[in-house]
mmCIF file of C-alpha atoms and ligand atoms in Angstrom:
data_model
loop_
_atom_site.group_PDB
_atom_site.id
_atom_site.type_symbol
_atom_site.label_atom_id
_atom_site.label_comp_id
_atom_site.label_asym_id
_atom_site.label_seq_id
_atom_site.Cartn_x
_atom_site.Cartn_y
_atom_site.Cartn_z
ATOM 1 C CA MET A 1 11.794 12.065 -4.651
ATOM 2 C CA ASN A 2 9.637 10.670 -1.194
ATOM 3 C CA ILE A 3 5.813 9.649 -1.858
ATOM 4 C CA VAL A 4 3.165 7.885 0.470
ATOM 5 C CA LEU A 5 0.667 6.803 -0.922
ATOM 6 C CA LEU A 6 -2.587 6.941 0.918
ATOM 7 C CA GLY A 7 -6.134 5.010 1.074
ATOM 8 C CA TYR A 8 -8.236 2.824 1.558
ATOM 9 C CA PRO A 9 -7.850 -0.861 1.668
ATOM 10 C CA GLY A 10 -8.534 -1.434 -2.006
ATOM 11 C CA SER A 11 -8.377 1.446 -3.499
ATOM 12 C CA GLY A 12 -5.597 0.556 -5.349
ATOM 13 C CA LYS A 13 -2.253 1.560 -4.111
ATOM 14 C CA GLY A 14 -0.355 -1.491 -4.801
ATOM 15 C CA THR A 15 -1.546 -1.323 -8.582
ATOM 16 C CA GLN A 16 -0.556 2.453 -8.795
ATOM 17 C CA ALA A 17 2.601 2.068 -6.864
ATOM 18 C CA LYS A 18 4.099 -0.971 -9.412
ATOM 19 C CA ALA A 19 3.735 1.420 -12.249
ATOM 20 C CA LEU A 20 4.563 5.215 -10.776
ATOM 21 C CA SER A 21 8.037 2.933 -8.797
ATOM 22 C CA GLU A 22 8.817 1.707 -12.497
ATOM 23 C CA LYS A 23 8.046 5.786 -14.377
ATOM 24 C CA PHE A 24 10.007 7.701 -11.526
ATOM 25 C CA ALA A 25 12.285 4.927 -10.874
ATOM 26 C CA LEU A 26 11.638 4.984 -7.105
ATOM 27 C CA PHE A 27 12.294 2.038 -4.301
ATOM 28 C CA HIS A 28 8.687 0.510 -4.027
ATOM 29 C CA ILE A 29 8.848 -0.589 -0.066
ATOM 30 C CA SER A 30 5.488 -2.054 0.936
ATOM 31 C CA THR A 31 4.925 -3.272 4.215
ATOM 32 C CA GLY A 32 2.031 -5.528 3.610
ATOM 33 C CA ASP A 33 4.562 -7.672 0.681
ATOM 34 C CA ILE A 34 6.969 -7.537 3.182
ATOM 35 C CA PHE A 35 4.458 -9.506 6.122
ATOM 36 C CA ARG A 36 3.171 -11.701 3.210
ATOM 37 C CA GLU A 37 6.475 -12.239 1.902
ATOM 38 C CA ALA A 38 7.978 -13.196 5.386
ATOM 39 C CA ILE A 39 4.710 -15.861 6.817
ATOM 40 C CA ALA A 40 4.939 -17.807 2.873
ATOM 41 C CA SER A 41 8.796 -17.877 3.908
ATOM 42 C CA LYS A 42 8.024 -18.684 7.715
ATOM 43 C CA THR A 43 10.571 -16.410 9.122
ATOM 44 C CA PRO A 44 10.489 -15.483 12.971
ATOM 45 C CA LEU A 45 8.920 -12.454 11.553
ATOM 46 C CA GLY A 46 6.571 -13.736 9.608
ATOM 47 C CA LEU A 47 5.798 -16.080 12.823
ATOM 48 C CA GLU A 48 5.183 -12.827 15.066
ATOM 49 C CA VAL A 49 2.916 -11.161 12.474
ATOM 50 C CA SER A 50 0.772 -13.880 10.916
ATOM 51 C CA GLY A 51 -2.006 -13.372 13.859
ATOM 52 C CA TYR A 52 -2.367 -9.705 12.693
ATOM 53 C CA LEU A 53 -2.654 -10.081 9.385
ATOM 54 C CA GLY A 54 -4.977 -13.250 9.795
ATOM 55 C CA ALA A 55 -7.334 -11.098 11.885
ATOM 56 C CA GLY A 56 -7.308 -8.081 9.644
ATOM 57 C CA ARG A 57 -5.503 -6.025 12.117
ATOM 58 C CA LEU A 58 -2.510 -3.687 12.558
ATOM 59 C CA VAL A 59 1.244 -4.677 13.200
ATOM 60 C CA PRO A 60 2.167 -2.848 16.030
ATOM 61 C CA ASP A 61 3.616 0.485 15.264
ATOM 62 C CA LYS A 62 7.116 0.011 16.702
ATOM 63 C CA LEU A 63 7.814 -3.067 14.709
ATOM 64 C CA VAL A 64 6.856 -1.648 11.861
ATOM 65 C CA LEU A 65 9.154 1.637 12.331
ATOM 66 C CA GLU A 66 12.132 -1.346 12.771
ATOM 67 C CA ILE A 67 11.250 -2.966 9.843
ATOM 68 C CA ILE A 68 11.074 0.329 7.548
ATOM 69 C CA LYS A 69 14.198 1.302 8.798
ATOM 70 C CA ALA A 70 16.499 -2.077 8.520
ATOM 71 C CA ARG A 71 15.135 -1.700 4.946
ATOM 72 C CA LEU A 72 15.995 1.845 4.161
ATOM 73 C CA ALA A 73 19.194 1.602 5.927
ATOM 74 C CA SER A 74 21.158 1.598 2.697
ATOM 75 C CA GLU A 75 18.753 2.775 0.308
ATOM 76 C CA THR A 76 19.203 6.649 -1.673
ATOM 77 C CA ARG A 77 16.949 5.730 -4.107
ATOM 78 C CA GLY A 78 13.572 7.988 -4.405
ATOM 79 C CA LEU A 79 11.196 5.977 -2.082
ATOM 80 C CA LEU A 80 7.649 5.141 -2.918
ATOM 81 C CA PHE A 81 5.627 4.160 0.372
ATOM 82 C CA ASP A 82 2.368 1.831 -0.298
ATOM 83 C CA GLY A 83 0.613 0.942 2.937
ATOM 84 C CA PHE A 84 3.037 2.695 5.368
ATOM 85 C CA PRO A 85 2.184 4.617 7.185
ATOM 86 C CA ARG A 86 -1.071 3.639 9.069
ATOM 87 C CA THR A 87 -1.183 5.555 12.070
ATOM 88 C CA VAL A 88 -0.233 8.521 13.150
ATOM 89 C CA GLU A 89 2.624 7.161 15.264
ATOM 90 C CA GLN A 90 4.299 5.774 11.977
ATOM 91 C CA ALA A 91 3.967 9.344 9.766
ATOM 92 C CA GLU A 92 5.508 10.752 13.130
ATOM 93 C CA GLY A 93 8.296 7.947 13.262
ATOM 94 C CA LEU A 94 8.747 8.670 9.822
ATOM 95 C CA ASP A 95 9.418 12.702 9.542
ATOM 96 C CA ASP A 96 11.409 11.658 12.582
ATOM 97 C CA TYR A 97 13.767 9.436 10.567
ATOM 98 C CA PHE A 98 13.864 11.446 7.201
ATOM 99 C CA SER A 99 14.678 14.543 9.406
ATOM 100 C CA SER A 100 17.908 13.254 10.993
ATOM 101 C CA LYS A 101 19.056 11.700 7.326
ATOM 102 C CA GLY A 102 18.136 14.875 5.772
ATOM 103 C CA ARG A 103 15.669 13.702 3.769
ATOM 104 C CA ALA A 104 11.583 14.356 3.547
ATOM 105 C CA VAL A 105 8.036 13.175 2.044
ATOM 106 C CA ASP A 106 8.105 15.740 -0.661
ATOM 107 C CA ALA A 107 4.092 14.373 -1.826
ATOM 108 C CA VAL A 108 0.887 12.596 -0.683
ATOM 109 C CA LEU A 109 -1.104 10.929 -2.893
ATOM 110 C CA PHE A 110 -4.509 10.333 -1.497
ATOM 111 C CA LEU A 111 -6.431 7.203 -3.388
ATOM 112 C CA ASP A 112 -10.378 8.812 -2.997
ATOM 113 C CA VAL A 113 -12.776 6.075 -3.176
ATOM 114 C CA ASP A 114 -15.978 5.284 -1.656
ATOM 115 C CA GLU A 115 -15.938 2.621 0.638
ATOM 116 C CA ALA A 116 -19.263 0.467 -1.325
ATOM 117 C CA GLU A 117 -16.372 0.097 -3.853
ATOM 118 C CA VAL A 118 -13.507 -0.944 -2.172
ATOM 119 C CA VAL A 119 -16.006 -3.672 -0.096
ATOM 120 C CA GLN A 120 -16.293 -4.641 -3.985
ATOM 121 C CA ARG A 121 -13.262 -4.346 -5.304
ATOM 122 C CA LEU A 122 -11.738 -6.371 -2.299
ATOM 123 C CA GLY A 123 -13.886 -9.340 -3.019
ATOM 124 C CA SER A 124 -12.950 -9.870 -6.557
ATOM 125 C CA ARG A 125 -9.784 -9.369 -6.034
ATOM 126 C CA ARG A 126 -7.065 -12.188 -6.778
ATOM 127 C CA THR A 127 -3.360 -12.459 -6.612
ATOM 128 C CA CYS A 128 -0.461 -14.635 -8.770
ATOM 129 C CA LEU A 129 0.405 -17.666 -5.197
ATOM 130 C CA LYS A 130 3.908 -17.095 -7.279
ATOM 131 C CA CYS A 131 4.249 -13.178 -8.899
ATOM 132 C CA GLY A 132 1.945 -11.329 -6.611
ATOM 133 C CA ARG A 133 0.219 -9.826 -10.136
ATOM 134 C CA ILE A 134 -2.779 -8.596 -9.076
ATOM 135 C CA TYR A 135 -6.571 -9.522 -10.896
ATOM 136 C CA ASN A 136 -9.967 -8.165 -10.452
ATOM 137 C CA LEU A 137 -13.059 -10.994 -11.589
ATOM 138 C CA LEU A 138 -15.002 -7.778 -12.887
ATOM 139 C CA SER A 139 -12.710 -5.011 -14.215
ATOM 140 C CA SER A 140 -9.151 -7.463 -15.469
ATOM 141 C CA ALA A 141 -9.788 -10.898 -15.214
ATOM 142 C CA PRO A 142 -7.543 -12.741 -16.345
ATOM 143 C CA LEU A 143 -7.487 -14.242 -20.142
ATOM 144 C CA LYS A 144 -7.888 -17.896 -18.641
ATOM 145 C CA GLU A 145 -10.087 -18.340 -15.482
ATOM 146 C CA GLY A 146 -8.279 -19.540 -12.106
ATOM 147 C CA LEU A 147 -4.744 -18.946 -13.516
ATOM 148 C CA CYS A 148 -2.046 -16.147 -13.680
ATOM 149 C CA ASP A 149 -1.111 -14.315 -17.777
ATOM 150 C CA ALA A 150 1.747 -14.266 -16.997
ATOM 151 C CA ASP A 151 3.533 -17.534 -15.534
ATOM 152 C CA GLY A 152 0.270 -19.611 -15.686
ATOM 153 C CA GLU A 153 0.288 -20.316 -12.130
ATOM 154 C CA LYS A 154 -2.752 -20.200 -9.808
ATOM 155 C CA LEU A 155 -4.736 -16.884 -8.523
ATOM 156 C CA ALA A 156 -6.317 -17.155 -4.744
ATOM 157 C CA LEU A 157 -8.441 -15.250 -3.259
ATOM 158 C CA ARG A 158 -6.114 -13.283 0.013
ATOM 159 C CA ASP A 159 -6.642 -14.524 3.330
ATOM 160 C CA ASP A 160 -7.203 -11.375 3.990
ATOM 161 C CA ASP A 161 -10.208 -10.329 1.419
ATOM 162 C CA ARG A 162 -12.324 -12.512 3.015
ATOM 163 C CA PRO A 163 -15.212 -10.607 4.174
ATOM 164 C CA GLU A 164 -15.349 -11.029 7.928
ATOM 165 C CA VAL A 165 -11.160 -10.018 7.634
ATOM 166 C CA VAL A 166 -12.351 -6.951 5.142
ATOM 167 C CA SER A 167 -14.674 -4.931 7.387
ATOM 168 C CA ARG A 168 -12.362 -5.240 10.374
ATOM 169 C CA ARG A 169 -9.717 -4.025 7.767
ATOM 170 C CA LEU A 170 -12.184 -1.453 6.977
ATOM 171 C CA SER A 171 -12.764 -0.267 10.846
ATOM 172 C CA VAL A 172 -9.481 -0.157 11.604
ATOM 173 C CA TYR A 173 -8.143 1.779 8.609
ATOM 174 C CA LYS A 174 -11.200 4.411 9.985
ATOM 175 C CA ASP A 175 -10.078 4.441 13.556
ATOM 176 C CA GLN A 176 -6.410 4.881 12.240
ATOM 177 C CA THR A 177 -5.304 5.309 9.124
ATOM 178 C CA GLU A 178 -8.030 8.086 8.027
ATOM 179 C CA PRO A 179 -6.547 10.398 10.763
ATOM 180 C CA LEU A 180 -3.336 10.817 8.257
ATOM 181 C CA VAL A 181 -5.520 13.060 5.902
ATOM 182 C CA SER A 182 -5.401 15.865 7.609
ATOM 183 C CA TYR A 183 -2.232 15.034 9.438
ATOM 184 C CA TYR A 184 -1.120 15.297 5.832
ATOM 185 C CA LYS A 185 -3.127 17.989 5.090
ATOM 186 C CA GLY A 186 -1.441 20.387 7.004
ATOM 187 C CA ALA A 187 1.943 19.433 5.491
ATOM 188 C CA GLY A 188 0.811 21.184 2.237
ATOM 189 C CA ASN A 189 1.730 18.418 -0.096
ATOM 190 C CA PHE A 190 -1.192 16.401 -0.196
ATOM 191 C CA HIS A 191 -3.015 15.669 -3.231
ATOM 192 C CA SER A 192 -5.981 13.784 -3.792
ATOM 193 C CA VAL A 193 -7.005 12.133 -6.973
ATOM 194 C CA LYS A 194 -10.416 9.854 -7.829
ATOM 195 C CA ALA A 195 -9.534 6.249 -7.398
ATOM 196 C CA GLY A 196 -12.971 5.048 -8.493
ATOM 197 C CA ARG A 197 -11.773 4.785 -12.728
ATOM 198 C CA ALA A 198 -9.804 2.528 -14.714
ATOM 199 C CA PRO A 199 -6.168 2.011 -12.871
ATOM 200 C CA ALA A 200 -4.489 3.625 -16.334
ATOM 201 C CA GLU A 201 -6.500 6.638 -15.674
ATOM 202 C CA VAL A 202 -5.377 7.484 -12.008
ATOM 203 C CA THR A 203 -1.852 6.215 -13.018
ATOM 204 C CA ALA A 204 -1.722 9.208 -15.819
ATOM 205 C CA GLU A 205 -3.455 11.817 -13.451
ATOM 206 C CA LEU A 206 -0.767 10.656 -10.331
ATOM 207 C CA SER A 207 2.510 10.662 -12.956
ATOM 208 C CA ALA A 208 1.409 13.924 -14.264
ATOM 209 C CA ILE A 209 1.345 15.378 -10.343
ATOM 210 C CA LEU A 210 4.682 13.420 -10.032
ATOM 211 C CA ALA A 211 6.363 14.774 -12.663
ATOM 212 C CA ARG A 212 4.962 18.284 -11.697
ATOM 213 C CA LYS A 213 7.296 17.829 -8.920
ATOM 214 C CA ALA A 214 10.015 16.330 -10.355
ATOM 215 C CA GLY A 215 10.339 19.649 -12.428
ATOM 216 C CA PRO A 216 11.393 19.724 -16.350
ATOM 217 C CA ASN A 217 13.963 17.660 -17.499
HETATM 218 P P1 ADP B 301 -4.780 -2.913 2.372
HETATM 219 O O1 ADP B 301 -4.205 -1.631 2.096
HETATM 220 O O2 ADP B 301 -5.137 -3.961 0.748
HETATM 221 O O3 ADP B 301 -5.081 -3.718 3.705
HETATM 222 P P2 ADP B 301 -1.991 -3.943 2.848
HETATM 223 O O4 ADP B 301 -0.920 -4.724 1.711
HETATM 224 O O5 ADP B 301 -1.014 -2.892 2.936
HETATM 225 O O6 ADP B 301 -2.969 -4.012 2.141
HETATM 226 O O7 ADP B 301 -1.980 -4.726 4.470
HETATM 227 C C1 ADP B 301 -2.359 -5.822 4.787
HETATM 228 C C2 ADP B 301 -2.150 -5.921 6.158
HETATM 229 O O8 ADP B 301 -0.992 -6.056 6.293
HETATM 230 C C3 ADP B 301 -2.727 -5.176 6.979
HETATM 231 O O9 ADP B 301 -3.801 -5.456 7.337
HETATM 232 C C4 ADP B 301 -2.008 -5.300 8.140
HETATM 233 O O10 ADP B 301 -2.556 -6.194 9.075
HETATM 234 C C5 ADP B 301 -0.585 -5.464 8.222
HETATM 235 N N1 ADP B 301 0.312 -3.956 7.744
HETATM 236 C C6 ADP B 301 0.883 -3.766 6.342
HETATM 237 N N2 ADP B 301 1.669 -2.284 6.717
HETATM 238 C C7 ADP B 301 1.245 -2.515 7.706
HETATM 239 C C8 ADP B 301 1.238 -1.368 8.572
HETATM 240 N N3 ADP B 301 2.270 -0.567 7.921
HETATM 241 N N4 ADP B 301 1.371 -0.729 9.847
HETATM 242 C C9 ADP B 301 1.043 -2.228 10.945
HETATM 243 N N5 ADP B 301 0.186 -3.231 9.842
HETATM 244 C C10 ADP B 301 0.500 -3.304 8.544
#
């Protein structure tokens, strides 16, 4: 099963991807995490992409597709894409790559949430600098202020969750990523889920969709 998660920045893709990849034994591939890790460890890729992330702009399609193909070259598990594809060109690149491998996108899960809700979520999101665990000061605060429940490390506002970068990311989403909704709707395996609810409720609905896809075993 190969799944694409689609939705606004802050719609909950990362949180849902973690839950679903564990539940359905899928390989979770997050281009945002790949880029942030590369930036943190100052690799050549990190140096190349840090300007784009810092400004809330998209990394060029050609580079994104190269990274994805390199990561998937020897992967045989089902895939769960989080933050990719993000443009129609990337979606076409994925379709071409998949058809050369005899694979296909089996479901597109769209996390539907209002723009006002994502602005509020991104401003109150905090991330553990060490393990990447995500908190929200309004809905899922850590037990001790400013510290991760899992490892006690400091929590921080992601660099690109600063208000000036958030507004750029939202306009980039509307211009470049939203057209994917009609791209995938045409393919007939598109599922829209109301995502302004508690994460566990959203996970339950997404899991039911995937369980139906996976069939009765
Ligand atoms: P969010 O969905 O909350 O914006 P991500 O972690 O998915 O967060 O992405 C963070 C940033 O990484 C994006 O703003 C963009 O600069 C870059 N990025 C991630 N995935 C892609 C992609 N598929 N194509 C181009 N740029 C990407």
